[in-house]
Short mmCIF file of C-alpha atoms and ligand atoms in Angstrom, two decimals:
data_model
loop_
_atom_site.label_atom_id
_atom_site.label_comp_id
_atom_site.label_asym_id
_atom_site.label_seq_id
_atom_site.Cartn_x
_atom_site.Cartn_y
_atom_site.Cartn_z
CA MET E 1 8.98 13.68 26.11
CA SER E 2 11.99 11.42 26.72
CA TYR E 3 11.50 7.63 26.97
CA GLY E 4 14.59 6.83 29.02
CA PHE E 5 17.30 7.11 26.37
CA SER E 6 19.15 10.24 27.33
CA SER E 7 21.68 10.26 24.51
CA VAL E 8 22.01 9.27 20.88
CA THR E 9 24.73 6.82 21.94
CA ALA E 10 22.37 5.05 24.34
CA ALA E 11 19.65 4.91 21.67
CA LEU E 12 22.13 3.50 19.14
CA GLU E 13 23.21 0.82 21.61
CA ALA E 14 19.62 -0.12 22.34
CA THR E 15 18.80 -0.45 18.63
CA ALA E 16 22.05 -2.12 17.53
CA LEU E 17 20.43 -5.53 16.83
CA LEU E 18 17.64 -3.94 14.83
CA TYR E 19 20.15 -1.94 12.83
CA GLU E 20 22.03 -5.11 11.84
CA ARG E 21 18.90 -6.14 9.95
CA VAL E 22 18.56 -2.96 7.88
CA ARG E 23 22.18 -1.81 7.49
CA LEU E 24 22.10 -2.74 3.79
CA VAL E 25 19.50 -0.02 3.07
CA ILE E 26 19.99 2.60 5.83
CA PRO E 27 23.38 4.33 6.24
CA PRO E 28 24.61 4.62 9.88
CA GLU E 29 24.40 8.44 9.78
CA GLU E 30 20.67 8.18 9.02
CA TRP E 31 20.07 5.51 11.65
CA ALA E 32 21.53 7.88 14.24
CA LEU E 33 18.64 10.23 13.41
CA PHE E 34 16.03 7.45 13.71
CA ALA E 35 17.08 5.45 16.79
CA GLU E 36 15.55 7.67 19.48
CA ASP E 37 12.19 7.94 17.68
CA ILE E 38 12.09 4.16 17.17
CA LEU E 39 12.59 3.56 20.88
CA ALA E 40 10.05 6.22 21.79
CA ILE E 41 7.47 4.67 19.44
CA GLN E 42 8.09 1.20 20.84
CA ALA E 43 7.53 2.53 24.38
CA LEU E 44 4.41 4.47 23.33
CA LYS E 45 2.92 1.39 21.68
CA LYS E 46 3.13 -0.51 24.97
CA GLN E 47 1.91 2.40 27.06
CA LYS E 48 -1.11 3.15 24.81
CA LYS E 49 -1.89 -0.47 23.80
CA ALA E 50 -1.39 0.36 20.15
CA VAL E 51 -0.29 -1.56 17.07
CA ILE E 52 1.18 -0.19 13.87
CA LEU E 53 -0.03 -1.56 10.54
CA ALA E 54 2.38 -0.61 7.77
CA HIS E 55 2.04 -0.78 4.01
CA ASN E 56 4.89 -2.19 1.93
CA TYR E 57 5.70 1.35 0.69
CA MET E 58 6.76 2.59 4.11
CA THR E 59 10.41 3.53 4.47
CA PRO E 60 12.58 0.77 6.00
CA GLU E 61 13.01 2.46 9.39
CA ILE E 62 9.20 2.31 9.75
CA TYR E 63 8.67 -1.04 8.02
CA HIS E 64 11.44 -2.89 9.86
CA GLY E 65 11.79 -0.57 12.88
CA VAL E 66 8.34 -0.04 14.38
CA ALA E 67 5.65 -1.89 12.37
CA ASP E 68 3.80 -4.80 13.99
CA ILE E 69 1.98 -5.97 10.86
CA VAL E 70 3.09 -5.29 7.28
CA GLY E 71 1.51 -6.10 3.95
CA ASP E 72 -0.39 -5.06 0.85
CA SER E 73 -3.82 -3.41 0.96
CA LEU E 74 -5.59 -6.77 1.13
CA ALA E 75 -3.46 -8.12 3.99
CA LEU E 76 -3.82 -4.87 5.94
CA ALA E 77 -7.63 -4.94 5.54
CA ARG E 78 -7.78 -8.56 6.74
CA GLN E 79 -5.34 -8.02 9.61
CA ALA E 80 -7.11 -4.86 10.80
CA ALA E 81 -10.20 -6.96 11.52
CA GLN E 82 -8.17 -9.21 13.87
CA VAL E 83 -6.53 -6.44 15.91
CA ASP E 84 -7.22 -6.68 19.62
CA ALA E 85 -5.23 -3.63 20.70
CA GLU E 86 -7.07 -0.41 21.56
CA ILE E 87 -5.37 1.74 18.95
CA ILE E 88 -4.45 1.01 15.33
CA VAL E 89 -1.94 3.42 13.78
CA MET E 90 -2.07 3.15 9.99
CA ALA E 91 1.36 3.72 8.49
CA GLY E 92 -0.07 4.01 5.03
CA VAL E 93 -2.57 6.31 3.32
CA HIS E 94 -5.99 7.61 4.30
CA PHE E 95 -8.10 5.03 2.44
CA MET E 96 -6.18 2.26 4.25
CA ALA E 97 -6.96 3.86 7.61
CA GLU E 98 -10.63 4.13 6.63
CA THR E 99 -10.66 0.46 5.60
CA ALA E 100 -9.13 -0.49 8.97
CA LYS E 101 -11.86 1.49 10.74
CA LEU E 102 -14.55 -0.23 8.64
CA MET E 103 -13.11 -3.64 9.50
CA ASN E 104 -12.68 -2.93 13.22
CA PRO E 105 -15.06 -0.09 14.13
CA THR E 106 -14.67 -0.28 17.92
CA ARG E 107 -10.92 0.50 17.79
CA THR E 108 -9.41 3.94 17.59
CA VAL E 109 -7.77 4.23 14.18
CA LEU E 110 -5.15 6.95 13.68
CA ILE E 111 -3.60 8.27 10.48
CA PRO E 112 -0.39 10.15 11.37
CA ASP E 113 -0.79 12.76 8.60
CA LEU E 114 -4.06 13.87 7.00
CA GLY E 115 -2.14 14.74 3.82
CA ALA E 116 -1.54 11.03 3.17
CA GLY E 117 -4.05 10.80 0.33
CA CYS E 118 -3.95 9.01 -3.03
CA SER E 119 -4.38 10.21 -6.62
CA LEU E 120 -6.68 7.25 -7.35
CA ALA E 121 -8.91 7.96 -4.34
CA GLN E 122 -9.08 11.62 -5.41
CA SER E 123 -10.11 10.72 -8.97
CA ILE E 124 -13.68 9.69 -8.16
CA THR E 125 -16.54 10.83 -5.91
CA ALA E 126 -19.68 9.11 -4.64
CA GLN E 127 -21.65 11.31 -7.04
CA ASP E 128 -19.54 10.03 -9.98
CA VAL E 129 -20.46 6.45 -9.02
CA ARG E 130 -24.16 7.37 -8.82
CA HIS E 131 -23.93 8.81 -12.34
CA LEU E 132 -22.23 5.65 -13.63
CA LYS E 133 -24.95 3.47 -12.10
CA ALA E 134 -27.61 5.60 -13.78
CA GLN E 135 -25.75 5.34 -17.10
CA TYR E 136 -25.32 1.53 -16.85
CA PRO E 137 -28.32 0.30 -14.84
CA GLY E 138 -28.04 -3.22 -13.41
CA ILE E 139 -24.28 -3.56 -14.03
CA PRO E 140 -22.44 -4.29 -10.77
CA VAL E 141 -19.81 -1.81 -9.64
CA ILE E 142 -16.47 -3.04 -8.31
CA THR E 143 -14.38 -0.46 -6.51
CA TYR E 144 -10.66 -0.68 -6.04
CA VAL E 145 -9.84 -0.37 -2.34
CA ASN E 146 -7.98 2.87 -3.18
CA THR E 147 -11.16 4.94 -2.73
CA SER E 148 -12.91 6.86 0.02
CA ALA E 149 -15.46 5.13 2.25
CA ALA E 150 -18.13 7.32 0.58
CA VAL E 151 -17.27 5.82 -2.82
CA LYS E 152 -17.16 2.28 -1.40
CA ALA E 153 -20.63 2.87 0.06
CA GLU E 154 -22.02 3.31 -3.49
CA CYS E 155 -20.38 0.14 -4.87
CA ASP E 156 -21.33 -3.55 -4.77
CA ILE E 157 -17.97 -5.01 -3.86
CA CYS E 158 -14.37 -3.98 -3.30
CA CYS E 159 -11.20 -5.41 -4.81
CA THR E 160 -7.47 -4.93 -4.39
CA SER E 161 -4.61 -5.47 -6.81
CA GLY E 162 -4.16 -8.87 -5.12
CA ASN E 163 -7.61 -10.24 -5.93
CA ALA E 164 -9.10 -8.08 -8.74
CA LEU E 165 -9.43 -10.90 -11.30
CA LYS E 166 -11.05 -13.27 -8.75
CA ILE E 167 -13.52 -10.58 -7.68
CA VAL E 168 -14.48 -9.75 -11.30
CA GLU E 169 -15.08 -13.43 -12.07
CA SER E 170 -16.83 -14.15 -8.76
CA LEU E 171 -19.84 -12.08 -9.77
CA GLY E 172 -20.83 -14.48 -12.58
CA VAL E 173 -21.95 -11.67 -14.91
CA PRO E 174 -20.83 -10.81 -18.45
CA GLU E 175 -20.11 -7.14 -17.69
CA VAL E 176 -18.92 -5.11 -14.71
CA ILE E 177 -17.98 -1.52 -13.95
CA MET E 178 -14.56 -1.22 -12.28
CA VAL E 179 -13.49 2.07 -10.72
CA PRO E 180 -11.33 4.10 -10.49
CA ASP E 181 -8.03 2.64 -11.77
CA GLU E 182 -8.17 2.47 -15.56
CA PHE E 183 -4.86 0.60 -15.86
CA LEU E 184 -5.71 -2.05 -13.25
CA ALA E 185 -9.07 -2.57 -15.01
CA GLN E 186 -7.36 -2.85 -18.41
CA ASN E 187 -4.77 -5.28 -17.03
CA VAL E 188 -7.55 -7.46 -15.57
CA ALA E 189 -9.57 -7.20 -18.81
CA LYS E 190 -6.67 -8.81 -20.71
CA THR E 191 -7.08 -11.98 -18.61
CA THR E 192 -10.87 -12.47 -18.47
CA LYS E 193 -13.86 -12.79 -20.77
CA VAL E 194 -15.86 -10.42 -18.54
CA LYS E 195 -16.32 -7.02 -20.22
CA ILE E 196 -15.05 -4.23 -18.00
CA ILE E 197 -16.30 -0.64 -18.11
CA THR E 198 -13.46 1.54 -16.79
CA TRP E 199 -12.99 4.94 -15.13
CA SER E 200 -10.14 7.32 -15.97
CA GLY E 201 -8.30 7.36 -12.61
CA HIS E 202 -4.55 6.70 -12.49
CA CYS E 203 -1.93 6.22 -9.83
CA GLU E 204 0.38 9.20 -10.27
CA VAL E 205 3.35 7.04 -9.23
CA HIS E 206 2.85 3.99 -11.46
CA GLU E 207 1.66 5.91 -14.52
CA ARG E 208 5.15 7.45 -14.80
CA PHE E 209 6.81 4.17 -15.89
CA THR E 210 7.07 3.73 -19.67
CA PRO E 211 7.67 0.66 -21.87
CA GLN E 212 10.70 2.39 -23.44
CA GLU E 213 12.24 2.86 -19.99
CA VAL E 214 11.88 -0.89 -19.33
CA ARG E 215 13.47 -1.73 -22.70
CA ASP E 216 16.35 0.68 -21.98
CA TYR E 217 17.02 -0.93 -18.58
CA ARG E 218 16.91 -4.37 -20.17
CA SER E 219 19.50 -3.40 -22.78
CA GLN E 220 21.79 -1.97 -20.05
CA HIS E 221 21.26 -4.99 -17.74
CA PRO E 222 20.60 -8.07 -19.92
CA GLN E 223 20.21 -10.36 -16.82
CA ILE E 224 17.52 -8.26 -15.21
CA SER E 225 14.07 -9.52 -14.18
CA VAL E 226 11.29 -6.95 -14.28
CA VAL E 227 8.33 -7.05 -11.89
CA ALA E 228 5.49 -4.56 -12.36
CA HIS E 229 2.58 -3.48 -10.17
CA PRO E 230 -0.77 -3.73 -12.04
CA GLU E 231 -1.35 0.01 -11.52
CA CYS E 232 1.26 0.41 -14.32
CA SER E 233 -0.12 0.79 -17.85
CA PRO E 234 -0.84 -2.43 -19.80
CA ASN E 235 2.03 -1.52 -22.16
CA VAL E 236 4.44 -1.48 -19.22
CA VAL E 237 3.01 -4.68 -17.71
CA ALA E 238 3.49 -6.35 -21.13
CA GLU E 239 7.24 -5.68 -20.82
CA ALA E 240 7.47 -7.30 -17.35
CA ASP E 241 8.27 -10.88 -16.32
CA PHE E 242 5.63 -10.79 -13.61
CA SER E 243 2.87 -8.49 -12.38
CA GLY E 244 1.07 -8.59 -9.04
CA SER E 245 0.20 -6.77 -5.84
CA THR E 246 3.04 -5.54 -3.64
CA VAL E 247 2.95 -8.77 -1.59
CA LYS E 248 2.92 -10.90 -4.73
CA MET E 249 5.85 -8.90 -6.17
CA SER E 250 7.82 -9.55 -3.00
CA GLU E 251 6.91 -13.27 -2.98
CA TRP E 252 7.94 -13.58 -6.65
CA VAL E 253 11.37 -12.10 -5.93
CA SER E 254 11.94 -14.36 -2.88
CA ALA E 255 10.80 -17.45 -4.80
CA HIS E 256 12.71 -16.80 -8.07
CA LYS E 257 15.85 -15.20 -6.59
CA PRO E 258 16.90 -13.42 -9.82
CA SER E 259 20.47 -12.07 -9.77
CA GLN E 260 19.17 -8.59 -10.69
CA VAL E 261 15.63 -7.28 -10.38
CA MET E 262 13.77 -4.06 -11.06
CA LEU E 263 10.49 -3.44 -9.22
CA LEU E 264 8.23 -1.06 -11.14
CA THR E 265 6.55 0.42 -8.11
CA GLU E 266 7.15 2.85 -5.24
CA CYS E 267 10.80 3.31 -4.15
CA SER E 268 10.67 1.99 -0.60
CA MET E 269 9.39 -1.40 -1.77
CA SER E 270 12.84 -2.22 -3.18
CA ASP E 271 14.51 -1.32 0.13
CA ASN E 272 12.12 -3.50 2.13
CA VAL E 273 12.40 -6.49 -0.22
CA ALA E 274 16.20 -6.04 -0.40
CA VAL E 275 16.47 -6.49 3.38
CA GLU E 276 14.94 -9.97 3.00
CA ASN E 277 17.03 -10.77 -0.12
CA PRO E 278 20.57 -9.46 0.43
CA SER E 279 22.05 -11.52 -2.42
CA ILE E 280 19.89 -9.85 -5.09
CA THR E 281 20.90 -6.62 -6.86
CA PHE E 282 18.02 -4.17 -7.09
CA ILE E 283 18.03 -1.74 -10.01
CA ARG E 284 15.96 1.23 -8.86
CA PRO E 285 14.09 3.50 -11.28
CA CYS E 286 12.88 5.27 -8.16
CA GLN E 287 9.34 6.73 -8.10
CA LEU E 288 8.25 8.22 -4.77
CA CYS E 289 4.64 8.36 -3.65
CA PRO E 290 4.36 11.81 -2.05
CA TYR E 291 1.35 10.65 -0.01
CA MET E 292 2.99 7.57 1.49
CA LYS E 293 6.04 9.68 2.27
CA LYS E 294 3.96 11.95 4.53
CA ILE E 295 4.21 9.12 7.08
CA THR E 296 7.47 9.40 9.01
CA LEU E 297 8.76 8.21 12.37
CA LYS E 298 8.12 11.73 13.68
CA SER E 299 4.51 11.79 12.50
CA ILE E 300 3.88 8.28 13.92
CA ARG E 301 5.38 9.32 17.26
CA GLN E 302 3.24 12.45 17.32
CA ALA E 303 0.12 10.46 16.41
CA LEU E 304 0.69 8.16 19.38
CA GLU E 305 1.50 11.02 21.76
CA GLN E 306 -1.50 13.13 20.74
CA GLY E 307 -4.03 10.48 19.68
CA ALA E 308 -4.37 12.17 16.30
CA HIS E 309 -5.71 12.04 13.65
CA GLN E 310 -8.71 9.86 14.44
CA ILE E 311 -10.66 8.29 11.60
CA GLU E 312 -14.43 8.71 11.93
CA ILE E 313 -16.90 7.50 9.29
CA PRO E 314 -20.60 8.49 9.52
CA GLN E 315 -22.85 5.47 10.10
CA ASP E 316 -24.86 5.93 6.87
CA ILE E 317 -21.60 5.62 4.89
CA ALA E 318 -19.84 3.07 7.12
CA THR E 319 -22.58 0.42 6.91
CA PRO E 320 -22.73 0.05 3.08
CA ALA E 321 -18.95 0.65 2.71
CA ARG E 322 -18.26 -2.14 5.22
CA CYS E 323 -20.56 -4.44 3.20
CA ALA E 324 -18.50 -3.82 0.06
CA VAL E 325 -15.24 -4.67 1.88
CA GLU E 326 -16.71 -7.70 3.69
CA ARG E 327 -18.10 -9.10 0.42
CA MET E 328 -14.58 -8.92 -0.99
CA ILE E 329 -13.07 -10.65 2.06
CA ALA E 330 -15.72 -13.39 1.78
CA VAL E 331 -14.71 -14.09 -1.84
CA PHE E 332 -10.97 -13.98 -1.29
P1 13P R 1 -1.12 -3.13 -2.97
O1 13P R 1 -0.16 -3.07 -1.85
O2 13P R 1 -2.45 -3.63 -2.54
O3 13P R 1 -0.57 -3.88 -4.14
O4 13P R 1 -1.43 -1.65 -3.47
C1 13P R 1 -0.49 -0.77 -3.83
C2 13P R 1 -0.97 0.60 -3.70
O5 13P R 1 -1.37 1.21 -4.59
C3 13P R 1 -0.93 1.23 -2.43
O6 13P R 1 -1.06 2.53 -2.64
FE1 SF4 R 2 -2.17 6.14 -4.39
FE2 SF4 R 2 -0.33 5.48 -6.17
FE3 SF4 R 2 0.44 6.50 -3.87
FE4 SF4 R 2 -0.59 4.03 -3.95
S1 SF4 R 2 1.32 4.70 -4.88
S2 SF4 R 2 -1.10 5.67 -2.48
S3 SF4 R 2 -2.08 4.24 -5.60
S4 SF4 R 2 -0.79 7.56 -5.44
#
């Protein structure tokens, strides 16, 4: 369907102001391929009363071009609860769409591509959590938000990379189980007296960074600041100047304004932060998340046109899973 922009030239004219904002990270030849979809998505959002929530790992044409609300997993969970529009399109991965549905169950929540999964979410099942609870009776289970609703339903409370330490300490117990991200749990364990029982899940994107790689970049670029996501291994985090959730990484860069910075996280993050910080040079040891990259302008447009793919969570899972997320939101 056409949305009133009959030619590429007309679409380019209509998006010229928007392009000014992102020209640093999107070449004009690529923008020519995006402009018509951006305008179509903007029209569809109005027509269908929809909003787009986008994670910080979305490509810049999505993040800056069509998103209404952007953020890390914690911000997206909080913001989803406030959405008044009829439809929420999650430009992120499946567990984020499920969390949005848990937080705002009367809205239609769409994930543009069902292949937008996550290696952490795939690393653990509800049955695995039941086994852990039987093995360690009475020890509370904290689940990283990067899990299915079925896993959340078995856990006491959720956490994200933005609040993991606070959640661990909020329980007031000497020992907790934290699933499924082993590296996040180990990174938190370094900063608390609470003993943490871990699971062996890893983010397939962040586990690729190595301490040697960081040292090599530092010797090639002596001025560089290094910022690592806590899904990186503790050995990598130990080499960094700062570690935090994607929002905290972005805030650190904006506050410190290093001349050169390297973000040890998914590729598109550097593009999105670079748009806000044009004076900073970003060194990019690029690691793509194949799941996040399933979300494209085309798949978002199709989701809005077809009302697909709708997130549904059975009531017996949704009720306890929502409790775990709401307990987290109540703490932080
Ligand atoms: P945050 O944006 O919450 O830091 O999480 C990163 C992530 O793993 C998303 O997949
Ligand atoms: Fe999952 Fe890692 Fe991709 Fe985030 S970056 S969605 S944790 S695989």
